[in-house]
Amino acid sequence: MHLNRSLTKVFLALSSIVVGAVAQSSGQWTTSPFNPPAIPLAVKSPYLNSWLPQGKNASAANEAWATFWNEAGFDDLINTLYAGANVDGVSYRLLGNAEVPNVITAQQLAVVITATRTSFLFKAGAMEINATFLSPIDLNNLTTMSRPTTYLYMTASSTDGKSHEVALYSDVSSRNFIEWGAVPDLADATVGFANDTGFLHLFTAAAQPARYSEINQQSPSATVYLSMQEIEGMTFEVGLDSNVRANFAVNSSLASAAFTQGGEFIDPSLLNSTSGLPTLGMAVDLGDLRESGIVVWTLTLMETSNIQFASVDGIQHRYPYYLSESLSVPNTSANIAGDFDNILLNSISIDNAVRADGLAVSQEYADILALSLRQVMASMEITISVGSDGQWNTSDVMSFMKNMGNLGSSVGINCVDILYSAFPAFMYLNSAFGRYLLEPLFNYQDSPAYTLPYAAQDIGTVYPNATGNPNPHMFGIEESANMIIMTYADILASGDGGLASQHYTLLKSWGSYLLNNSLLPGESYTKRLAPEFAEDNLTNMTNLALKGIIGLGAMAQISDFLGFVEDGSDFRGNAEAMIAKWQQMAVIDDQVFLSYNAQNVTGLLYNLYADKMLELGLVPQSVRIF
């Protein structure tokens, strides 16, 4: 496991969520380490991104539906993740908000959030049931990291020391078919199953998948899988949600006879029904017990091609890295399910390490990390290309980040200021993750298609089409400094200057742009960045100027590392002269204002962090202690 602990404090300091520490109580259950606005459930990719709304007056996990993360909020794209348990003939609802006859709501006792997992503890009769969502973060296995898979696992234990009859159940319904698989209408969907390799897979997909497009911010080329190992007591069913859930509630099992062999299942009356939603359900009757083993379901959203990219050689089709393991979707899904034991152990190790590193700074920092890490890692897709020989080229790895929520200066792909905000997390976990995201940005901008003297905002405006963005913009200083700072951060974390060496001419041109523009950045950026201050006629924002000067200092370090000593000396000398002038104009009576000419509006010098992270020592200590 690779964790760069020298960058821990910087990573933690960049978290943008402001929360209180320690476990909080809703009055009915406790939430640890704190009660956030939303809790991550199935959070593994830009399209597999389900959250449970929380915050003030929060609902329990069995009193609300999970929702897809998008910029419009949490209310308009529901993900119908449902789960239940039967204990001694009584049926309890664990997840979701479906009304099923003779099913009662289990009492939610606790919620625990770690870096890779979210666990719910319920009381169902004389049993306590733990239901945990696990979204793996594997620092050294790109196959696992690239799989858009979340595990739901459950355990049951007696509260009275006696044995009890227990059965467990989970399903996904057609609302997910439409929203996760982006099927415009149920009539356009197909449903099927496969049961080879010792695992059962229920799946749904669009009858005519469309690549490189989105519907409701979801992928119409994706296939949604619910998978489970074929163990004793395991049954399954595809039918209307009310019928499937009622069957489990009454029988503790499902009507597996619906299929006799693997293949496609099409029932027009089911897909076009107005009395319910088609549902994929899987159950396990555990029998009489005091304590169960772990029961595991996997939820996977798979694609066979996910990005088109404007490379220096032209438009290129990019494929999920995990396909290099197997072209057979059921086999790949089986490998996902079969890896659970190792993935659980690795996730516990990651959780413990991240928690310990966070606590070394403060309780609050550790708490923030528990919520934020999955959010960062699930924003990207790890891809490979196909070589001229028709084989997977696993040495050509590029990652593409979706701007979840349309934040920052650009809503595009690999939005540079969003990537910059997340970059310390990648440097802390494994610097290769950051390098894979930088590579397509460099590749595109080092092509004849890009002619601007400063760095691009992104490499495409509509995900998943990374087909370039050559348009002029107002963030030349910001993005150029961001790219240089991230490149040097990667060199520091990895000791590898290969990416910088390959694109040194481009980096040097951005350094020259910073040299000529950073100290007096002008007014256009100000009006775009801070429209609330437009009437104040603000120009030359101090924090932006500082970012550009620090970027220039980082460029000096890159030049030195690559052996361009004369360039390094030139960039460094100019950066030192500019920071001295900046201090004269920006610092007045031990205060730093928003711009040189606004001595009534103070600002937070958040760009100081890059000087500290890169150990440049460019900014005087007298400024850093403000």
XYZ file of C-alpha atoms in Angstrom:
626
model
C 0.000 0.000 0.000
C 1.342 3.412 -0.991
C 0.493 6.382 1.233
C 2.662 9.483 1.004
C 2.499 10.647 4.612
C 4.717 13.655 3.940
C 1.746 15.164 2.108
C -0.854 14.266 4.732
C -1.189 17.691 6.326
C -1.511 19.407 2.978
C -4.141 16.918 1.824
C -6.138 17.436 4.967
C -5.890 21.193 4.866
C -7.426 21.263 1.401
C -10.738 19.677 2.410
C -13.472 22.159 1.660
C -16.189 20.731 3.883
C -16.756 22.547 7.163
C -18.201 20.250 9.794
C -18.248 19.567 13.499
C -16.322 16.711 15.010
C -17.273 13.537 16.865
C -20.330 11.325 16.530
C -23.658 13.093 16.304
C -27.099 11.833 17.222
C -30.380 12.362 15.422
C -32.208 11.444 18.610
C -32.929 7.967 17.224
C -29.498 6.822 16.047
C -25.881 7.950 16.166
C -23.821 8.939 13.139
C -20.048 8.657 13.350
C -17.855 10.585 12.895
C -20.446 13.332 12.183
C -23.764 13.932 10.424
C -22.991 15.253 6.912
C -25.453 16.659 4.342
C -25.304 13.325 2.506
C -23.852 9.870 3.154
C -21.979 7.960 0.405
C -23.498 4.576 -0.488
C -22.646 3.159 -3.937
C -19.949 5.686 -4.874
C -17.379 4.270 -7.310
C -17.592 6.120 -10.641
C -19.160 9.211 -12.202
C -22.208 7.117 -13.076
C -22.309 4.830 -10.030
C -22.673 7.627 -7.501
C -25.506 7.119 -4.996
C -25.890 9.096 -1.782
C -28.382 9.158 1.087
C -29.506 12.731 1.935
C -28.917 13.556 5.591
C -28.249 16.710 7.601
C -30.925 18.369 9.720
C -34.089 16.276 10.205
C -32.402 13.338 8.477
C -34.315 10.214 7.494
C -33.097 6.733 8.342
C -31.756 4.559 5.528
C -35.059 2.633 5.515
C -37.203 5.781 5.385
C -35.748 7.382 2.234
C -34.371 6.462 -1.173
C -30.778 6.956 -2.209
C -30.249 9.558 -4.930
C -27.745 10.176 -7.702
C -25.221 12.971 -7.145
C -25.729 15.777 -9.677
C -25.677 19.550 -9.765
C -29.464 19.845 -9.526
C -29.505 18.386 -6.026
C -30.512 15.085 -4.500
C -34.250 14.990 -5.161
C -34.735 14.400 -8.873
C -32.745 11.203 -9.586
C -33.726 8.447 -7.181
C -31.726 5.201 -6.999
C -33.998 2.453 -5.716
C -31.604 0.439 -3.568
C -33.784 -1.777 -1.374
C -32.899 -4.371 1.268
C -34.785 -6.386 3.840
C -34.457 -9.103 6.464
C -36.780 -11.768 7.834
C -36.298 -12.729 11.483
C -38.437 -15.478 13.032
C -41.134 -15.004 10.406
C -41.306 -11.217 10.725
C -40.172 -9.148 7.729
C -38.203 -5.908 8.200
C -37.182 -3.173 5.788
C -33.490 -2.187 6.011
C -32.865 0.063 2.999
C -35.203 2.095 0.820
C -38.656 3.541 1.303
C -40.949 1.023 -0.386
C -44.241 0.124 1.266
C -44.568 -3.668 1.246
C -47.515 -5.433 2.949
C -46.672 -6.972 6.335
C -43.157 -5.479 6.304
C -42.169 -3.261 9.222
C -39.329 -0.768 9.490
C -36.271 -2.018 11.354
C -34.906 0.325 14.011
C -31.774 2.100 12.800
C -29.277 2.242 15.667
C -26.120 3.695 14.141
C -24.323 4.900 11.020
C -20.529 4.689 10.708
C -18.617 6.334 7.844
C -15.011 5.442 6.983
C -12.879 6.310 3.968
C -14.132 3.328 1.919
C -17.273 2.141 3.740
C -20.633 3.252 5.118
C -22.232 0.910 7.668
C -25.776 0.898 9.039
C -26.696 -1.019 12.188
C -30.325 -2.104 12.554
C -32.350 -3.903 15.209
C -34.714 -6.432 13.658
C -36.466 -8.461 16.335
C -33.852 -10.272 18.401
C -31.135 -9.746 15.772
C -28.801 -6.863 15.030
C -28.052 -6.567 11.314
C -25.133 -4.667 9.854
C -25.540 -3.501 6.240
C -22.357 -2.007 4.762
C -21.623 -0.364 1.409
C -17.975 -0.785 0.393
C -16.478 1.097 -2.570
C -12.895 -0.199 -2.944
C -9.852 2.050 -3.123
C -6.921 -0.133 -4.149
C -3.724 1.868 -4.474
C -1.762 -0.740 -6.417
C -4.352 -2.528 -8.567
C -5.735 -0.607 -11.528
C -8.166 -3.393 -12.357
C -9.884 -3.023 -8.994
C -9.659 0.768 -9.085
C -11.209 0.981 -12.545
C -14.129 -1.362 -11.819
C -17.345 0.611 -11.279
C -18.414 -1.752 -8.496
C -19.759 -1.292 -4.990
C -20.259 -4.165 -2.552
C -23.216 -4.418 -0.194
C -22.521 -6.905 2.574
C -24.552 -7.875 5.618
C -24.036 -9.754 8.861
C -26.536 -10.742 11.542
C -25.988 -11.453 15.247
C -28.336 -12.384 18.071
C -28.978 -9.898 20.881
C -30.305 -12.494 23.337
C -27.773 -15.294 22.841
C -30.383 -17.548 21.220
C -30.694 -18.862 17.686
C -33.186 -17.275 15.295
C -34.419 -17.900 11.760
C -32.823 -15.290 9.475
C -33.065 -14.490 5.758
C -31.548 -11.480 3.950
C -32.596 -9.764 0.717
C -31.540 -6.975 -1.657
C -32.741 -5.668 -5.012
C -32.462 -2.917 -7.599
C -35.470 -1.851 -9.653
C -36.174 -0.369 -13.061
C -35.815 3.168 -11.799
C -32.124 2.317 -11.693
C -32.411 0.853 -15.194
C -33.496 4.269 -16.427
C -31.210 6.411 -14.309
C -28.028 4.346 -13.883
C -28.243 2.735 -17.305
C -29.841 5.859 -18.813
C -32.558 3.937 -20.651
C -35.037 6.565 -21.920
C -38.005 4.256 -21.390
C -38.497 0.776 -19.961
C -39.660 -0.396 -23.370
C -36.097 0.253 -24.561
C -34.578 -1.995 -21.870
C -33.482 -5.610 -21.865
C -33.134 -7.801 -18.797
C -31.080 -10.956 -18.513
C -29.061 -13.275 -16.329
C -25.968 -15.450 -16.354
C -24.995 -18.102 -13.832
C -21.578 -19.389 -14.843
C -18.372 -19.393 -12.765
C -20.308 -20.067 -9.546
C -21.948 -16.654 -9.466
C -25.377 -15.457 -10.476
C -25.677 -12.165 -12.355
C -28.918 -10.341 -13.056
C -28.484 -7.469 -15.459
C -30.259 -4.853 -17.518
C -29.138 -2.631 -20.364
C -30.456 -0.515 -23.197
C -31.648 -2.556 -26.157
C -29.717 -0.175 -28.429
C -26.865 1.331 -26.390
C -25.516 4.718 -27.495
C -21.837 5.407 -26.865
C -20.307 8.730 -25.857
C -23.513 10.387 -24.728
C -25.506 11.009 -21.568
C -29.159 10.916 -20.573
C -29.905 12.539 -17.228
C -26.113 12.649 -16.756
C -26.030 8.858 -17.003
C -24.549 6.520 -19.592
C -26.939 4.912 -22.122
C -24.237 2.369 -23.007
C -23.918 0.939 -19.487
C -25.102 -2.427 -18.194
C -26.317 -2.611 -14.591
C -25.414 -5.857 -12.782
C -26.593 -7.256 -9.472
C -24.407 -10.272 -8.660
C -24.065 -12.844 -5.910
C -22.223 -16.082 -5.262
C -24.382 -19.180 -5.652
C -24.446 -20.415 -2.059
C -26.822 -22.647 -0.133
C -30.153 -20.938 0.470
C -29.639 -18.373 -2.301
C -32.618 -17.595 -4.582
C -33.414 -14.885 -7.116
C -36.308 -13.393 -9.046
C -37.088 -10.847 -11.738
C -40.562 -9.357 -11.519
C -42.545 -6.348 -10.414
C -41.077 -4.742 -7.309
C -44.196 -5.244 -5.191
C -44.406 -8.939 -6.083
C -40.710 -9.765 -5.632
C -40.458 -8.001 -2.277
C -43.716 -9.526 -1.078
C -42.494 -13.001 -2.066
C -39.430 -12.570 0.097
C -41.444 -11.157 2.997
C -43.766 -14.165 3.003
C -41.436 -17.000 1.986
C -37.881 -15.871 2.901
C -37.002 -16.949 -0.642
C -37.667 -16.064 -4.277
C -38.964 -17.882 -7.366
C -35.682 -18.810 -9.036
C -37.532 -20.904 -11.609
C -38.135 -17.764 -13.644
C -35.010 -18.697 -15.653
C -33.870 -22.109 -16.757
C -30.769 -21.038 -18.670
C -28.597 -17.970 -19.044
C -29.683 -15.355 -21.519
C -31.993 -12.478 -22.202
C -35.316 -12.152 -20.439
C -37.949 -10.053 -22.180
C -41.518 -9.867 -20.923
C -43.388 -6.924 -22.475
C -46.073 -7.092 -19.811
C -43.356 -6.709 -17.173
C -41.459 -3.898 -18.866
C -44.614 -1.955 -19.735
C -46.525 -2.532 -16.514
C -48.139 0.464 -14.834
C -48.660 -1.368 -11.543
C -45.020 -1.581 -10.488
C -41.380 -1.443 -11.483
C -39.404 -4.389 -12.905
C -36.966 -5.484 -10.215
C -33.883 -7.711 -9.894
C -33.925 -9.389 -6.490
C -31.554 -11.793 -4.687
C -32.078 -13.426 -1.295
C -30.349 -15.870 1.059
C -32.153 -17.976 3.659
C -29.528 -18.468 6.367
C -31.649 -20.740 8.539
C -31.425 -20.923 12.334
C -28.379 -19.125 13.767
C -26.951 -16.903 16.472
C -24.387 -15.209 14.252
C -24.029 -15.227 10.483
C -21.076 -15.029 8.176
C -20.821 -12.231 5.631
C -23.447 -12.197 2.867
C -22.317 -10.200 -0.176
C -24.057 -8.597 -3.152
C -22.187 -6.632 -5.816
C -23.630 -3.740 -7.776
C -21.745 -2.980 -10.986
C -22.255 -0.507 -13.821
C -20.145 -1.739 -16.724
C -19.268 -0.247 -20.107
C -17.279 -1.622 -23.022
C -16.129 1.805 -24.243
C -16.436 4.948 -22.196
C -14.368 7.914 -23.481
C -13.438 9.402 -26.847
C -10.330 11.526 -26.657
C -8.679 14.067 -28.979
C -5.092 12.848 -28.747
C -2.128 14.286 -30.595
C -2.721 11.539 -33.188
C -6.445 12.231 -33.625
C -9.680 10.999 -32.047
C -9.024 7.910 -29.942
C -11.467 5.472 -28.348
C -10.636 4.804 -24.699
C -11.746 1.675 -22.819
C -12.133 0.810 -19.120
C -8.898 -0.634 -17.755
C -10.691 -3.599 -16.179
C -11.595 -4.967 -19.628
C -7.945 -5.963 -20.049
C -8.632 -8.668 -17.467
C -11.517 -10.252 -19.354
C -13.684 -9.448 -22.369
C -16.452 -11.591 -20.875
C -18.726 -9.341 -18.870
C -20.061 -12.178 -16.649
C -16.521 -13.411 -16.004
C -15.393 -9.903 -15.143
C -18.371 -9.532 -12.834
C -17.535 -12.876 -11.226
C -13.965 -11.751 -10.648
C -15.357 -8.655 -8.975
C -17.491 -10.714 -6.615
C -14.783 -13.309 -6.052
C -12.252 -10.701 -4.953
C -14.335 -9.634 -1.957
C -12.239 -11.146 0.850
C -9.046 -9.441 -0.300
C -10.853 -6.215 -1.077
C -12.402 -6.082 2.401
C -9.023 -6.587 4.093
C -7.439 -3.925 1.888
C -10.285 -1.496 2.585
C -9.942 -1.949 6.340
C -6.217 -1.239 5.993
C -6.892 1.921 3.953
C -9.528 3.090 6.442
C -7.197 2.598 9.392
C -4.237 4.318 7.723
C -6.251 7.327 6.575
C -7.856 7.635 10.005
C -4.507 7.457 11.796
C -2.924 10.041 9.511
C -5.906 12.324 9.967
C -5.841 12.036 13.741
C -2.168 12.999 13.685
C -3.430 16.447 12.692
C -6.788 16.641 14.485
C -10.068 14.838 15.073
C -11.835 17.200 12.668
C -9.418 16.493 9.818
C -9.792 12.749 10.271
C -13.573 13.121 10.171
C -13.502 15.124 6.942
C -11.327 12.490 5.260
C -13.821 9.757 6.063
C -16.439 11.549 3.985
C -14.361 13.012 1.164
C -12.095 10.248 -0.134
C -14.700 8.203 -2.028
C -16.106 11.384 -3.517
C -12.718 12.270 -5.007
C -11.875 8.797 -6.308
C -15.327 8.182 -7.834
C -15.101 11.272 -10.031
C -12.707 9.608 -12.487
C -12.526 6.707 -14.943
C -9.246 4.878 -15.618
C -8.833 3.931 -19.284
C -6.543 2.216 -21.776
C -6.317 2.130 -25.563
C -6.142 -0.633 -28.140
C -2.755 -0.970 -29.825
C -2.087 -1.302 -33.549
C -1.945 -5.065 -32.994
C -5.532 -5.070 -31.731
C -4.467 -5.900 -28.170
C -5.088 -3.922 -25.005
C -2.300 -1.413 -24.402
C -2.107 -1.445 -20.606
C 0.969 0.789 -20.681
C -1.138 3.600 -22.153
C -3.143 4.598 -19.075
C -5.139 7.819 -18.958
C -7.797 8.915 -16.499
C -10.711 11.237 -17.125
C -12.460 13.205 -14.403
C -16.067 14.332 -14.560
C -16.909 17.630 -12.896
C -19.547 16.262 -10.527
C -21.910 19.116 -9.690
C -20.504 21.483 -12.324
C -18.244 23.348 -9.908
C -15.298 25.625 -10.563
C -14.526 27.705 -13.633
C -15.384 24.953 -16.119
C -17.963 22.174 -16.320
C -15.733 20.139 -18.599
C -13.615 16.983 -18.505
C -10.419 17.079 -16.436
C -11.366 20.606 -15.386
C -7.974 21.910 -14.253
C -9.034 23.865 -11.164
C -11.187 20.952 -9.947
C -8.292 18.548 -10.544
C -5.996 20.961 -8.697
C -8.297 20.881 -5.663
C -8.283 17.072 -5.640
C -4.600 16.632 -6.485
C -3.229 16.423 -2.923
C -5.453 13.381 -2.382
C -3.863 11.630 -5.354
C -0.376 12.585 -4.187
C -1.160 11.174 -0.736
C -2.620 7.897 -2.022
C -0.499 7.162 -5.090
C 0.963 9.834 -7.328
C 0.276 7.696 -10.407
C -3.430 8.549 -10.099
C -2.613 12.233 -10.574
C -0.222 11.517 -13.428
C -2.893 9.537 -15.298
C -5.164 12.609 -15.097
C -2.461 15.041 -16.219
C -1.419 12.918 -19.208
C -4.484 13.629 -21.426
C -4.278 17.358 -20.594
C -0.652 17.470 -21.747
C -1.260 15.199 -24.732
C -4.023 17.398 -26.128
C -2.279 20.736 -25.484
C 0.955 19.513 -27.071
C -0.881 19.014 -30.361
C -1.362 21.475 -33.256
C -5.038 21.743 -32.268
C -4.152 23.875 -29.228
C -2.541 27.266 -29.868
C -3.246 29.397 -26.770
C -0.234 30.723 -24.804
C -1.701 29.564 -21.493
C -3.101 26.270 -20.208
C -6.586 25.079 -21.151
C -9.440 24.933 -18.684
C -10.304 21.352 -19.658
C -10.118 18.855 -22.521
C -13.793 18.868 -23.468
C -16.992 20.498 -22.318
C -19.417 17.546 -22.371
C -18.555 14.260 -20.640
C -17.561 11.685 -21.915
C -16.305 13.510 -25.023
C -12.760 14.649 -24.277
C -12.445 16.042 -27.781
C -10.605 19.217 -26.842
C -11.348 22.790 -25.836
C -9.224 25.342 -27.730
C -11.382 28.319 -26.696
C -9.775 31.426 -25.156
C -10.673 32.014 -21.506
C -10.005 34.348 -18.591
C -8.122 31.915 -16.361
C -4.735 31.755 -18.049
C -2.728 32.519 -14.899
C -4.811 30.199 -12.718
C -4.713 27.181 -15.025
C -1.077 27.588 -16.119
C 0.069 27.802 -12.508
C -2.153 24.862 -11.584
C -0.622 22.653 -14.279
C 2.948 23.550 -13.319
C 2.305 23.103 -9.587
C 0.643 19.705 -10.113
C 3.475 18.560 -12.368
C 6.113 19.423 -9.790
C 4.017 17.852 -7.015
C 4.032 14.619 -9.024
C 7.814 14.817 -9.411
C 8.237 15.302 -5.661
C 5.908 12.430 -4.791
C 7.154 9.933 -7.377
C 10.699 10.996 -8.215
C 9.685 10.512 -11.858
C 10.168 13.417 -14.244
C 9.123 11.528 -17.361
C 5.873 13.411 -17.926
C 7.537 16.791 -17.375
C 10.438 15.873 -19.659
C 8.111 14.797 -22.450
C 6.225 18.102 -22.313
C 8.956 20.466 -21.114
C 8.597 22.918 -23.999
C 4.899 23.308 -23.208
C 5.583 23.746 -19.489
C 8.282 26.328 -20.210
C 5.872 28.333 -22.372
C 3.396 28.422 -19.493
C 6.196 29.534 -17.181
C 6.945 32.413 -19.549
C 3.261 33.355 -19.553
C 3.281 33.480 -15.749
C 6.445 35.578 -15.784
C 4.794 38.168 -18.025
C 1.339 38.260 -16.431
C 1.272 37.142 -12.789
C 2.370 40.194 -10.816
C -0.307 42.424 -12.381
C -3.073 40.001 -13.406
C -5.533 42.742 -14.409
C -9.288 42.953 -13.977
C -11.007 40.496 -16.318
C -10.417 37.528 -14.022
C -11.634 39.571 -11.047
C -15.025 40.296 -12.542
C -15.548 36.628 -13.419
C -14.252 35.223 -10.140
C -15.840 37.706 -7.735
C -18.903 39.307 -9.374
C -20.114 40.476 -5.969
C -17.192 42.920 -5.975
C -17.641 44.109 -9.580
C -18.849 47.557 -8.524
C -15.708 48.015 -6.403
C -13.589 48.086 -9.578
C -11.196 45.503 -8.157
C -8.100 44.745 -10.191
C -4.950 42.739 -9.616
C -6.205 40.209 -7.095
C -3.502 39.381 -4.579
C -4.279 35.684 -4.276
C -4.219 35.170 -8.045
C -0.910 36.998 -8.338
C 0.478 34.811 -5.549
C -0.646 31.646 -7.386
C 1.154 32.738 -10.541
C 4.378 33.583 -8.697
C 4.360 30.240 -6.864
C 3.767 28.536 -10.220
C 6.844 30.323 -11.535
C 8.838 29.063 -8.549
C 7.628 25.516 -9.237
C 8.705 25.889 -12.876
C 12.211 26.729 -11.664
C 12.282 23.467 -9.705
C 11.072 21.450 -12.700
C 13.806 22.973 -14.867
C 16.456 22.140 -12.278
C 15.194 18.566 -11.883
C 15.366 17.980 -15.637
C 18.821 19.539 -15.957
C 17.815 22.836 -17.582
C 19.896 24.795 -15.090
C 19.885 28.104 -16.973
C 16.088 28.046 -17.279
C 15.790 27.173 -13.611
C 18.005 30.048 -12.549
C 16.061 32.487 -14.708
C 12.642 31.368 -13.455
C 13.820 31.362 -9.835
C 15.372 34.811 -9.980
C 12.225 36.278 -11.464
C 9.977 34.496 -8.962
C 12.009 35.851 -6.034
C 11.934 39.385 -7.429
C 8.192 39.168 -8.072
C 7.338 37.867 -4.589
C 9.222 40.814 -3.084
C 7.238 43.268 -5.214
C 4.029 41.380 -4.431
C 4.689 41.723 -0.707
C 5.222 45.477 -1.066
C 1.898 45.902 -2.883
C -0.234 43.281 -1.120
C 0.785 43.490 2.544
C -0.243 46.633 4.422
C -0.072 46.902 8.215
C 0.251 43.111 8.550
C -2.886 42.518 6.484
C -3.385 41.156 2.986
C -6.326 42.522 1.035
C -8.361 40.998 -1.780
C -6.638 43.174 -4.369
C -3.837 45.720 -4.405
C -6.275 48.637 -4.588
C -8.948 47.359 -2.171
C -7.875 48.149 1.363
C -11.361 47.556 2.736
C -11.795 43.910 1.666
C -9.555 41.237 3.172
C -8.995 37.814 1.668
C -7.806 34.348 2.664
C -4.439 33.460 1.112
C -5.386 29.873 0.347
C -2.816 29.702 -2.446
C -0.062 29.708 0.168
C -0.569 25.971 0.534
C 1.255 25.236 -2.747
C 4.406 26.966 -1.498
C 4.307 24.777 1.605
C 3.411 21.536 -0.182
C 6.193 21.945 -2.732
C 8.657 23.156 -0.066
C 9.611 26.112 -2.264
C 10.292 28.529 0.592
C 9.379 31.313 -1.818
C 6.845 33.122 0.377
C 8.443 34.878 3.389
C 7.618 33.432 6.792
C 6.270 36.834 7.824
C 3.494 36.402 5.246
C 2.857 32.717 5.949
C 1.996 33.348 9.612
C -0.786 35.877 8.926
